[in-house]
Structures are given as structure tokens and as C-alpha cells.
CSV table of C-alpha atoms in Angstrom, one decimal:
chain,number,residue,atom,x,y,z
A,223,MET,CA,113.7,102.9,63.5
A,224,LYS,CA,114.8,104.8,60.4
A,225,ASP,CA,112.7,102.5,58.1
A,226,THR,CA,109.7,103.1,60.3
A,227,LEU,CA,110.1,106.9,60.0
A,228,LEU,CA,110.3,106.6,56.2
A,229,LYS,CA,106.9,104.9,56.2
A,230,ILE,CA,105.2,107.9,57.9
A,231,PRO,CA,103.5,110.2,55.3
A,232,VAL,CA,105.1,113.6,54.9
A,233,ASP,CA,101.9,115.4,55.9
A,234,TYR,CA,101.8,113.4,59.1
A,235,ILE,CA,105.4,114.4,59.9
A,236,GLU,CA,104.6,118.1,59.1
A,237,THR,CA,101.6,118.1,61.5
A,238,ILE,CA,103.6,116.4,64.3
A,239,VAL,CA,106.6,118.8,63.9
A,240,GLU,CA,104.3,121.8,63.8
A,241,ASN,CA,102.4,121.0,67.0
A,242,ALA,CA,104.7,118.7,69.1
A,243,PHE,CA,106.7,121.6,70.4
A,244,GLU,CA,105.4,125.0,71.4
A,245,TRP,CA,108.3,126.7,69.7
A,246,LEU,CA,110.6,124.9,67.2
A,247,VAL,CA,113.4,126.2,64.9
A,248,VAL,CA,115.8,124.2,62.6
A,249,VAL,CA,119.0,125.7,61.1
A,250,ASP,CA,121.6,124.4,58.7
A,251,LYS,CA,125.4,124.2,59.2
A,252,GLN,CA,125.7,127.9,58.5
A,253,GLY,CA,123.0,128.9,61.0
A,254,LYS,CA,120.4,129.8,58.4
A,255,ILE,CA,116.8,129.0,59.2
A,256,ILE,CA,115.4,126.1,57.2
A,257,TYR,CA,112.3,125.6,59.3
A,258,ILE,CA,110.4,127.5,62.0
A,259,ASN,CA,107.0,126.5,63.3
A,260,LYS,CA,103.9,128.8,63.3
A,261,ASN,CA,103.8,129.2,67.1
A,262,TYR,CA,107.4,130.6,67.1
A,263,CYS,CA,106.6,132.9,64.2
A,264,ASP,CA,103.5,134.2,66.0
A,265,PHE,CA,105.5,135.0,69.1
A,266,LEU,CA,108.3,136.7,67.2
A,267,GLU,CA,105.7,138.5,65.1
A,268,VAL,CA,107.4,137.5,61.8
A,269,VAL,CA,106.2,135.9,58.6
A,270,ARG,CA,107.5,132.4,58.1
A,271,GLU,CA,108.1,132.7,54.4
A,272,GLU,CA,110.2,135.9,55.0
A,273,VAL,CA,112.5,134.5,57.7
A,274,VAL,CA,113.3,131.1,56.2
A,275,GLY,CA,116.8,131.4,54.7
A,276,LYS,CA,117.9,134.2,57.0
A,277,HIS,CA,120.6,133.7,59.6
A,278,VAL,CA,119.0,132.8,62.9
A,279,ALA,CA,120.7,135.6,64.8
A,280,GLU,CA,118.9,138.1,62.6
A,281,VAL,CA,115.5,136.7,63.6
A,282,ILE,CA,115.8,135.3,67.2
A,283,GLU,CA,117.2,137.5,69.9
A,284,ASN,CA,120.2,136.1,71.8
A,285,SER,CA,120.1,132.9,69.7
A,286,ARG,CA,122.9,130.3,70.0
A,287,MET,CA,121.5,128.0,67.4
A,288,HIS,CA,124.3,128.8,64.9
A,289,ILE,CA,127.0,128.1,67.6
A,290,VAL,CA,125.5,124.6,68.3
A,291,ALA,CA,125.3,123.9,64.6
A,292,GLU,CA,129.0,124.9,64.2
A,293,LYS,CA,130.4,123.2,67.3
A,294,GLY,CA,128.1,120.2,67.5
A,295,LYS,CA,127.6,120.4,71.3
A,296,GLU,CA,124.1,120.3,72.7
A,297,GLU,CA,122.8,122.8,75.1
A,298,ILE,CA,120.0,121.6,77.4
A,299,ALA,CA,117.6,123.7,79.6
A,300,ASP,CA,119.5,126.9,78.8
A,301,LEU,CA,117.9,130.3,79.7
A,302,GLN,CA,117.4,132.6,76.8
A,303,TYR,CA,116.1,136.2,77.0
A,304,ILE,CA,113.7,137.1,74.3
A,305,LYS,CA,111.3,140.1,74.2
A,306,GLY,CA,111.5,140.9,77.9
A,307,ASN,CA,111.1,137.3,79.1
A,308,TYR,CA,113.4,134.4,79.9
A,309,MET,CA,112.5,131.1,78.2
A,310,ILE,CA,114.0,127.7,78.8
A,311,ALA,CA,115.5,126.3,75.5
A,312,ASN,CA,117.0,123.1,74.3
A,313,ARG,CA,119.4,123.1,71.3
A,314,ILE,CA,120.4,119.8,69.7
A,315,PRO,CA,122.9,119.3,66.9
A,316,ILE,CA,121.7,117.3,63.8
A,317,LYS,CA,124.2,114.8,62.5
A,318,LYS,CA,124.5,112.7,59.4
A,319,ASP,CA,127.2,110.0,59.0
A,320,GLY,CA,128.9,111.5,62.1
A,321,ASP,CA,129.1,115.0,60.7
A,322,VAL,CA,127.1,117.9,62.0
A,323,ILE,CA,124.8,119.3,59.3
A,324,GLY,CA,122.6,121.6,61.4
A,325,ALA,CA,120.7,122.0,64.7
A,326,PHE,CA,117.2,122.2,66.0
A,327,GLY,CA,115.9,124.1,69.0
A,328,THR,CA,112.8,123.7,71.1
A,329,VAL,CA,111.2,125.6,74.0
A,330,PHE,CA,109.1,123.8,76.6
A,331,PHE,CA,108.4,126.8,78.8
A,332,ARG,CA,107.9,130.3,77.5
A,333,ASP,CA,109.3,131.9,80.6
A,334,THR,CA,110.6,131.1,84.0
A,335,GLN,CA,107.3,131.8,85.6
A,336,ALA,CA,105.7,129.0,83.5
A,337,TRP,CA,108.5,126.7,84.7
A,338,MET,CA,107.9,127.7,88.3
A,339,LYS,CA,104.2,126.9,88.0
A,340,MET,CA,104.9,123.6,86.5
A,341,ASN,CA,107.5,122.9,89.2
A,342,SER,CA,104.9,123.5,91.9
A,343,HIS,CA,102.4,121.3,90.1
A,344,VAL,CA,104.9,118.4,89.9
A,345,LYS,CA,105.7,118.8,93.6
A,346,SER,CA,102.0,118.7,94.4
A,347,MET,CA,101.8,115.3,92.6
A,348,LEU,CA,104.9,114.0,94.4
A,349,SER,CA,103.4,115.0,97.7
A,350,LYS,CA,100.7,112.3,97.2
A,351,MET,CA,103.5,109.7,97.2
A,352,GLN,CA,105.5,111.3,100.1
A,353,ASN,CA,105.3,108.1,102.2
A,354,TYR,CA,107.5,106.5,99.5
A,355,ILE,CA,110.0,109.3,99.2
A,356,GLN,CA,112.9,108.8,101.6
A,357,ASP,CA,114.6,112.2,101.3
A,358,ILE,CA,111.7,114.5,102.0
A,359,ASP,CA,112.4,117.4,104.4
A,360,ARG,CA,111.4,116.1,107.9
A,361,SER,CA,110.9,119.7,109.2
A,362,VAL,CA,107.7,119.9,107.1
A,363,LYS,CA,105.0,117.6,108.5
A,364,TYR,CA,102.1,118.5,106.3
A,365,SER,CA,101.4,118.8,102.6
A,366,LEU,CA,98.5,120.1,100.5
A,367,GLU,CA,97.0,116.6,100.5
A,368,ASP,CA,96.4,117.0,104.3
A,369,LEU,CA,94.0,119.8,103.6
A,370,LEU,CA,90.8,117.7,103.5
A,371,GLY,CA,87.5,118.7,101.9
A,372,ASP,CA,85.7,119.1,98.7
A,373,SER,CA,83.9,122.4,99.4
A,374,LYS,CA,84.4,125.5,97.2
A,375,PRO,CA,86.4,127.4,99.9
A,376,ILE,CA,88.8,124.5,100.3
A,377,HIS,CA,89.2,124.0,96.5
A,378,SER,CA,89.9,127.7,96.0
A,379,LEU,CA,92.4,127.6,98.9
A,380,LYS,CA,94.3,124.8,97.4
A,381,GLU,CA,94.5,126.5,94.0
A,382,LYS,CA,95.7,129.7,95.6
A,383,VAL,CA,98.5,127.8,97.4
A,384,LYS,CA,99.7,126.3,94.1
A,385,MET,CA,99.6,129.7,92.4
A,386,VAL,CA,101.8,131.5,95.0
A,387,ALA,CA,104.0,128.6,96.2
A,388,SER,CA,106.6,128.9,93.4
A,389,SER,CA,107.4,132.6,94.2
A,390,ASP,CA,109.2,134.1,97.1
A,391,ILE,CA,106.4,136.5,97.9
A,392,SER,CA,105.4,137.1,101.5
A,393,VAL,CA,102.2,135.5,102.7
A,394,LEU,CA,99.9,136.3,105.6
A,395,ILE,CA,97.6,133.4,106.7
A,396,ARG,CA,94.6,134.4,108.7
A,397,GLY,CA,91.9,132.4,110.3
A,398,GLU,CA,90.4,131.3,113.6
A,399,SER,CA,92.3,129.1,116.0
A,400,GLY,CA,92.3,125.4,114.9
A,401,THR,CA,91.5,126.1,111.2
A,402,GLY,CA,94.9,124.8,109.9
A,403,LYS,CA,97.0,127.9,109.3
A,404,GLU,CA,100.3,125.9,110.0
A,405,LEU,CA,99.2,123.3,107.5
A,406,ILE,CA,98.9,125.9,104.8
A,407,ALA,CA,102.4,127.3,105.7
A,408,HIS,CA,103.9,123.8,105.4
A,409,SER,CA,102.2,123.3,102.1
A,410,ILE,CA,103.4,126.5,100.6
A,411,HIS,CA,107.0,125.7,101.6
A,412,GLN,CA,106.7,122.1,100.4
A,413,LEU,CA,105.6,123.2,96.9
A,414,SER,CA,108.1,126.0,96.6
A,415,ASN,CA,111.6,126.1,95.1
A,416,ARG,CA,112.9,126.3,98.7
A,417,SER,CA,111.4,122.9,99.6
A,418,HIS,CA,114.8,121.3,100.2
A,419,GLN,CA,115.9,124.2,102.4
A,420,PRO,CA,115.0,124.7,106.1
A,421,PHE,CA,111.4,125.4,107.2
A,422,VAL,CA,111.7,127.1,110.6
A,423,LYS,CA,108.8,128.1,112.9
A,424,ILE,CA,108.6,130.5,115.7
A,425,ASN,CA,105.5,131.3,117.8
A,426,CYS,CA,105.8,135.0,118.4
A,427,GLY,CA,103.3,134.9,121.2
A,428,ALA,CA,104.8,132.0,123.2
A,429,ILE,CA,108.2,133.6,123.8
A,430,PRO,CA,108.8,136.2,126.5
A,431,GLU,CA,109.4,139.7,125.1
A,432,HIS,CA,112.9,139.9,126.5
A,433,LEU,CA,114.0,136.7,124.8
A,434,LEU,CA,112.2,137.2,121.4
A,435,GLU,CA,115.0,139.3,119.9
A,436,SER,CA,117.7,136.7,120.6
A,437,GLU,CA,115.4,133.9,119.4
A,438,LEU,CA,114.8,135.7,116.1
A,439,PHE,CA,118.2,137.1,115.4
A,440,GLY,CA,120.6,135.0,117.6
A,441,TYR,CA,123.3,136.4,119.9
A,442,GLU,CA,127.0,136.7,120.2
A,443,GLU,CA,129.2,135.1,122.9
A,444,GLY,CA,129.2,137.4,125.9
A,445,ALA,CA,126.2,139.4,124.7
A,446,PHE,CA,124.5,139.0,128.1
A,447,THR,CA,124.8,137.1,131.4
A,448,GLY,CA,124.3,133.4,130.7
A,449,ALA,CA,125.0,133.7,127.0
A,450,LYS,CA,126.1,130.4,125.5
A,451,LYS,CA,129.7,130.1,124.6
A,452,GLY,CA,130.2,130.7,120.9
A,453,GLY,CA,126.9,132.4,120.7
A,454,LYS,CA,123.7,131.0,119.2
A,455,LYS,CA,122.1,131.3,115.8
A,456,GLY,CA,118.6,132.8,115.6
A,457,LYS,CA,115.6,131.6,113.6
A,458,PHE,CA,116.5,133.9,110.7
A,459,GLN,CA,120.0,132.4,110.3
A,460,LEU,CA,118.6,128.9,110.7
A,461,ALA,CA,116.0,129.6,108.0
A,462,ASP,CA,118.6,131.1,105.6
A,463,GLY,CA,117.8,129.9,102.0
A,464,GLY,CA,114.4,128.6,103.2
A,465,THR,CA,111.2,129.7,104.8
A,466,LEU,CA,110.5,131.3,108.2
A,467,PHE,CA,107.0,130.8,109.6
A,468,LEU,CA,106.1,133.6,112.0
A,469,ASP,CA,103.1,132.1,113.9
A,470,GLU,CA,100.9,134.4,116.0
A,471,ILE,CA,102.6,137.5,114.6
A,472,GLY,CA,99.7,139.6,115.9
A,473,ASP,CA,101.1,138.9,119.4
A,474,MET,CA,104.6,140.4,118.6
A,475,PRO,CA,105.5,143.4,120.8
A,476,MET,CA,105.8,146.8,119.1
A,477,ASN,CA,109.5,147.2,119.7
A,478,MET,CA,110.2,143.8,118.0
A,479,GLN,CA,107.9,144.7,115.1
A,480,VAL,CA,110.3,147.6,114.2
A,481,LYS,CA,113.3,145.2,114.2
A,482,LEU,CA,111.5,142.6,112.2
A,483,LEU,CA,110.4,145.2,109.6
A,484,ARG,CA,114.1,146.3,109.2
A,485,ALA,CA,115.1,142.7,108.7
A,486,LEU,CA,112.5,142.2,106.0
A,487,GLN,CA,113.2,145.5,104.2
A,488,GLU,CA,117.0,145.3,104.2
A,489,GLY,CA,117.4,141.5,104.0
A,490,GLU,CA,119.9,141.7,106.9
A,491,ILE,CA,119.9,141.1,110.6
A,492,GLU,CA,122.1,141.9,113.6
A,493,SER,CA,122.6,139.4,116.3
A,494,VAL,CA,122.3,140.6,119.9
A,495,GLY,CA,125.7,141.9,120.9
A,496,SER,CA,127.0,142.2,117.4
A,497,THR,CA,127.7,145.4,115.3
A,498,ASN,CA,128.1,143.6,112.0
A,499,PRO,CA,125.0,143.0,110.0
A,500,THR,CA,124.5,139.5,108.4
A,501,MET,CA,122.7,139.1,105.0
A,502,VAL,CA,119.9,136.5,105.0
A,503,ASP,CA,117.7,135.1,102.3
A,504,VAL,CA,114.4,134.1,103.9
A,505,ARG,CA,110.9,133.8,102.7
A,506,ILE,CA,108.4,135.0,105.2
A,507,ILE,CA,105.1,133.3,105.9
A,508,ALA,CA,103.1,134.8,108.8
A,509,ALA,CA,99.9,133.7,110.5
A,510,THR,CA,97.5,135.2,113.0
A,511,ASN,CA,94.0,135.0,114.3
A,512,ARG,CA,94.1,138.5,115.7
A,513,PRO,CA,92.2,141.5,114.1
A,514,LEU,CA,95.2,143.3,112.7
A,515,GLU,CA,93.2,146.1,111.1
A,516,LYS,CA,91.7,147.0,114.5
A,517,MET,CA,95.1,146.7,116.1
A,518,MET,CA,96.6,149.1,113.6
A,519,GLU,CA,93.8,151.7,114.5
A,520,GLU,CA,94.7,151.2,118.2
A,521,LYS,CA,98.5,151.6,117.4
A,522,ARG,CA,99.2,148.0,118.6
A,523,PHE,CA,100.4,146.8,115.2
A,524,ARG,CA,102.5,148.7,112.7
A,525,GLU,CA,100.9,149.5,109.4
A,526,ASP,CA,104.2,149.3,107.5
A,527,LEU,CA,104.8,145.8,108.8
A,528,PHE,CA,101.3,144.8,108.0
A,529,TYR,CA,101.6,145.8,104.3
A,530,ARG,CA,105.1,144.2,104.2
A,531,ILE,CA,103.8,140.7,105.2
A,532,ASN,CA,100.3,141.0,103.7
A,533,VAL,CA,101.4,140.9,100.1
A,534,VAL,CA,99.3,137.8,99.5
A,535,PRO,CA,96.6,137.3,102.1
A,536,PHE,CA,95.1,133.8,102.8
A,537,MET,CA,91.8,133.5,104.8
A,538,ILE,CA,91.2,130.0,106.1
A,539,PRO,CA,87.5,129.3,106.4
A,540,ALA,CA,86.1,128.3,109.8
A,541,LEU,CA,84.6,124.8,110.0
A,542,ARG,CA,81.1,126.1,110.4
A,543,GLU,CA,81.6,127.8,107.0
A,544,ARG,CA,82.4,124.5,105.3
A,545,MET,CA,80.1,122.0,106.9
A,546,GLU,CA,79.7,120.1,103.7
A,547,ASP,CA,83.3,118.8,104.4
A,548,LEU,CA,82.2,117.3,107.7
A,549,PRO,CA,81.7,113.7,106.4
A,550,VAL,CA,85.2,113.7,104.9
A,551,LEU,CA,86.7,115.0,108.1
A,552,LEU,CA,84.8,112.6,110.3
A,553,ASN,CA,85.8,109.6,108.1
A,554,TYR,CA,89.5,110.7,108.2
A,555,PHE,CA,89.6,111.3,112.0
A,556,ILE,CA,87.8,108.0,112.8
A,557,LYS,CA,90.3,106.0,110.7
A,558,LYS,CA,93.2,107.8,112.1
A,559,ILE,CA,92.2,107.5,115.8
A,560,THR,CA,90.9,103.9,115.6
A,561,LYS,CA,94.2,102.9,114.0
A,562,LYS,CA,96.1,104.5,116.8
A,563,SER,CA,93.8,103.2,119.6
A,564,GLY,CA,93.0,99.8,118.3
A,565,LYS,CA,89.3,100.3,118.8
A,566,ARG,CA,86.8,99.4,116.1
A,567,ILE,CA,84.2,101.9,115.1
A,568,HIS,CA,82.1,101.3,112.0
A,569,SER,CA,79.5,104.2,112.1
A,570,ILE,CA,78.1,107.3,113.7
A,571,GLN,CA,74.5,107.7,114.8
A,572,GLU,CA,72.4,110.2,112.7
A,573,SER,CA,71.6,112.1,115.9
A,574,VAL,CA,75.4,112.8,116.4
A,575,ILE,CA,75.7,114.1,112.8
A,576,GLU,CA,72.7,116.4,113.4
A,577,LEU,CA,74.3,117.7,116.6
A,578,PHE,CA,77.6,118.2,114.9
A,579,ASN,CA,75.9,120.2,112.1
A,580,GLU,CA,74.2,122.5,114.6
A,581,TYR,CA,77.2,123.1,116.8
A,582,SER,CA,79.3,126.3,116.1
A,583,TRP,CA,82.7,124.6,116.4
A,584,PRO,CA,84.7,127.6,117.9
A,585,GLY,CA,87.8,125.4,118.0
A,586,ASN,CA,87.3,124.3,114.4
A,587,ILE,CA,89.1,121.3,112.9
A,588,ARG,CA,91.3,120.8,116.0
A,589,GLU,CA,88.2,120.7,118.2
A,590,LEU,CA,86.5,118.3,115.9
A,591,GLU,CA,89.4,115.9,116.1
A,592,ASN,CA,89.5,116.1,119.9
A,593,VAL,CA,85.8,115.4,120.1
A,594,VAL,CA,86.0,112.4,117.8
A,595,GLU,CA,89.0,111.1,119.8
A,596,ALA,CA,87.1,111.5,123.1
A,597,ALA,CA,84.0,109.8,121.6
A,598,ILE,CA,85.9,106.8,120.4
A,599,HIS,CA,87.5,106.3,123.8
A,600,LEU,CA,84.2,106.9,125.7
A,601,THR,CA,82.2,104.4,123.7
A,602,ASN,CA,81.9,100.7,124.5
A,603,GLU,CA,80.1,100.0,121.3
A,604,GLU,CA,81.2,100.0,117.6
A,605,VAL,CA,79.0,103.1,117.0
A,606,ILE,CA,79.6,106.7,118.1
A,607,SER,CA,76.4,107.7,119.9
A,608,LEU,CA,75.2,110.8,121.8
A,609,ASP,CA,76.2,109.1,125.0
A,610,SER,CA,79.8,108.9,123.7
A,611,LEU,CA,80.2,112.6,123.2
A,612,PRO,CA,81.9,114.9,125.8
A,613,ASP,CA,79.3,116.6,128.0
A,614,TYR,CA,80.1,120.1,126.9
A,615,ILE,CA,79.1,119.3,123.3
A,616,LYS,CA,75.7,117.9,124.4
A,617,ASP,CA,75.0,120.6,126.9
A,618,SER,CA,76.5,123.7,125.2
A,619,SER,CA,74.5,126.3,123.4
A,620,VAL,CA,75.0,126.2,119.6
A,621,TYR,CA,75.2,130.0,119.6
A,622,PRO,CA,78.4,131.9,120.5
A,623,LEU,CA,76.7,134.0,123.2
A,624,GLY,CA,78.6,137.0,124.5
A,625,LYS,CA,81.1,136.8,121.6
A,626,LYS,CA,79.0,138.1,118.7
A,627,LYS,CA,76.1,140.5,118.1
A,628,LEU,CA,72.6,139.1,117.7
A,629,LYS,CA,72.6,140.0,113.9
A,630,GLU,CA,75.9,138.1,113.4
A,631,ILE,CA,74.5,135.1,115.2
A,632,LEU,CA,71.3,135.2,113.2
A,633,ASP,CA,73.2,135.6,109.9
A,634,GLU,CA,75.5,132.7,110.7
A,635,THR,CA,72.5,130.5,111.7
A,636,GLU,CA,70.6,131.4,108.5
A,637,LYS,CA,73.6,130.7,106.4
A,638,ARG,CA,74.2,127.3,108.1
A,639,VAL,CA,70.5,126.3,107.6
A,640,LEU,CA,70.7,127.3,103.9
A,641,ARG,CA,73.9,125.3,103.4
A,642,GLN,CA,72.5,122.2,105.1
A,643,SER,CA,69.3,122.4,103.1
A,644,LEU,CA,71.3,122.5,99.8
A,645,ILE,CA,73.3,119.5,100.9
A,646,LYS,CA,70.2,117.6,102.0
A,647,PHE,CA,68.4,118.2,98.7
A,648,ASN,CA,71.5,117.7,96.5
A,649,ASP,CA,71.7,121.4,95.5
A,650,ASP,CA,68.1,121.5,94.3
A,651,LYS,CA,67.3,125.1,95.2
A,652,LEU,CA,63.6,124.9,94.5
A,653,GLN,CA,63.2,121.9,96.7
A,654,ALA,CA,65.2,123.4,99.5
A,655,ALA,CA,63.1,126.7,99.3
A,656,LYS,CA,59.9,124.6,99.5
A,657,ALA,CA,61.2,122.7,102.5
A,658,LEU,CA,62.1,126.0,104.3
A,659,GLY,CA,58.8,127.6,103.4
A,660,ILE,CA,60.2,130.5,101.4
A,661,SER,CA,59.7,131.6,97.8
A,662,LYS,CA,62.1,130.9,95.0
A,663,SER,CA,63.1,134.6,94.7
A,664,THR,CA,63.8,134.8,98.5
A,665,MET,CA,65.9,131.7,98.3
A,666,TYR,CA,68.1,133.1,95.5
A,667,GLU,CA,68.4,136.5,97.3
A,668,LYS,CA,69.6,134.8,100.5
A,669,LEU,CA,72.0,132.5,98.5
A,670,LYS,CA,73.5,135.5,96.8
A,671,LYS,CA,73.8,137.4,100.2
A,672,TYR,CA,75.8,134.6,101.7
A,673,GLN,CA,77.7,133.7,98.5
A,674,LEU,CA,76.2,130.2,98.3
A,675,ASP,CA,75.0,130.5,94.8
């Protein structure tokens, strides 16, 4: 190996050393700098020629390079605070004939935030292989790979999940019923630094008001008639160190909103029947399909709680807003359901696809899966036809009558027609405009109006 290194030209070695590590410094036995790369000098705002020969402690804040060079003991993945940021550093002694003659230090992540982003990225890659990972947290059923689709809204959503997952910031996920809000919550937890800690879910609208407090905060023995001996832990205690998913938070009663807000602000809770507060470390992810802004105006949802949970808002698009993902979703559900049912389906009639594209899908992805499952069980052929579909799909109006104003229905219909035209003509806007009988300028105005450009 040594002979091989001797054959590498000096200018090759210099280029490799200069660029192989983002930051690199080399010191001698006395801790004096004998080499520092340009990237490190740029960050420190120093001139390389002026700092070479100086003691490393004079140049680099909180450096331990001279200590490693003196004691000969390596320090791996150590946090070092420089210029207002923590960075992750490795310090390795350099030996010759068994004696320490110096040390070199490298930095792979400029700060902890960069490390957290990389950590989330690595976990995202690992989630693709989760079937082969035996120790994955079984409380989390979904990962980001389960969010199917190639549309712009879905791509943006996935990127946003990766960006916020590594932090402990509160998240509010909003969207219609059946869009996949719980899937996003699972994905954020699975990509976070809390991924090996509990993921606990509570549906705030499914639990009677008089039981919700004890479900959230637990209760002490003897707190009320019928209280379990020894008491019971609440969802906050069970989620300590991990993530608490507050589903349907818009249905939480006002009196419980006050107690929840206190728990979030103070980081402590009080079990029912207890006078001693308990500290908890919980990340909050909330979800709702309710119009919280309108509810705040009507004094049915607290503003202070809204701003506490809405630090990073997520809006999950409805299925009708991402119909270009329909082929991917249909293919997935057909494979999933036929594997479970044992039936063989090899195609879908074009008339079914057209009907699906026209239908408004008020139940979104969940409704689509249910319709596909029903169609597979109702067909005697290997093809899904119109006859296979549930009657309500064939007979229902494609317009959400009684739920939306005429202008909203017309806008949604126009947007859906424009999107389908672009898909049909492979994003050729001129050809799509011609087929719709509108001018090029009108086409571009409408695409801009509906953010389809």
C-alpha cells in the first residue's frame, strides 16, 4: 500500500487532499498547523499562508487537535462549536514507527442541522428496504414510499416531509377525508430522530368528551369510580420521547383545548387525580379536515392552540387535484387486491378510466381503493368494466351538488379538463388549446390561474 502511494504524483495527492474533505487541518506534534485546506480557510476567513505555522488553538475556536497530537488518542464524531454553529469533527493521530508525530482533523458536516438532514435522507433510503429490516418500529405502518404518485403536488409534499422530519417542530396536516393524512404523520416520525421511540395516535373526535382527558393525560388510582388499580398512563406518557399524533384535532372540545395548550407550552402534564406535574418530551403532529380558521372566528377553536400546532402546515391535495397519479394508484391497488383475493385482473376498460377521470372522488384515495376492490370482486372476467363498478359510481353526478357554489364547481371542472388535456397531449399546450377550441393566450391565462403552468 505504501509503495502504491509513493507512485501517486504529488500534484494528484494535493488535489485529492484539497477536495476530498470539506474541511481539513493537519498539525505537528506541538499542535502547530502544517496544512489547512482552502475550504476551511474560507470558513474561518483567514489566509492560508498566514496561519500555517501558528498553533491550532490560535486559529480554530475550541480546537482539540493539539491534544490529540499530544496524547495520540483519536476522537470520532465529536461536536465542536465554531462561529455560532456546532460541527461534527473527526481527529486522528498520525504515527510513524509507532510514535505520534502529529494529527489531522476532518469535518463531514458543517453543523448539526446538516447532519440531521443527512440522517433523514439515509432513513428515507432505508425505508425502501423496510421489508428486510427486522427491528423496524411496528407502531409505524407507513413510510414515505407509500405515498404514491409522480405529480408535482406529491413530489413537493415528499420533499417537504424530508425537510421537516429531522426537527422536533410541530406539524399540522390538513386535507379532505381519505387523502392520506395519517400516512404523512407516520412518514415524518419514521424519518425523524425519534423513529425508534413510540409513535402514539389518538383520534380526538372518536373519544367521548368526559373520557378524553384521562386518555390524553392518564389517571391515578382512585381518581374516579371504576379507575383501574395502579392508575393508567395517558397517550402523552406513552409517547414520551417519541411522537404523538392528534388526529381530528378540530373535533376536540374547547375545555380540552385549554389543557392541551398548557401541556404543549409547559412540556408537562397532570394525570387526572394527581397534583404533581410530570415532564414529557413529545413531538406533536396534528391532523384535521375541519376549517379551523372559520372555527376560530366562531370561537370553536382556540387561536393560541392553532398557532402552537400550525408551525409547519401541510396541505394534502385531493385526488381530483392530482388525477395524473390515477394510473399509478390504479396499478398499485389492483396488484394489492388481486394478491389478497386471488383473482386475476389484467386490464381496465378505457370507458372506466374516462369515468374515473370525470368523477369528483369526495372520498379521495380511500374511496378509490374501495371502488377498485368492489370492482374486482364484482367482475367475472379478467377485465374491470363499467358493469363491475358499484352502482353509485355509475349513477352519481360528477358534480358535488349542494356542497359547493356554482363558481367553485365550474372552476374545478375547468381545472380538471385542462389537466386532462395536458396529460392527453403530453404537455403540448398549443395542441391542447387547439383541441379545446381556445386561443394560445387564453390557454396560458387559465394555466396560470389554476397553477398548472
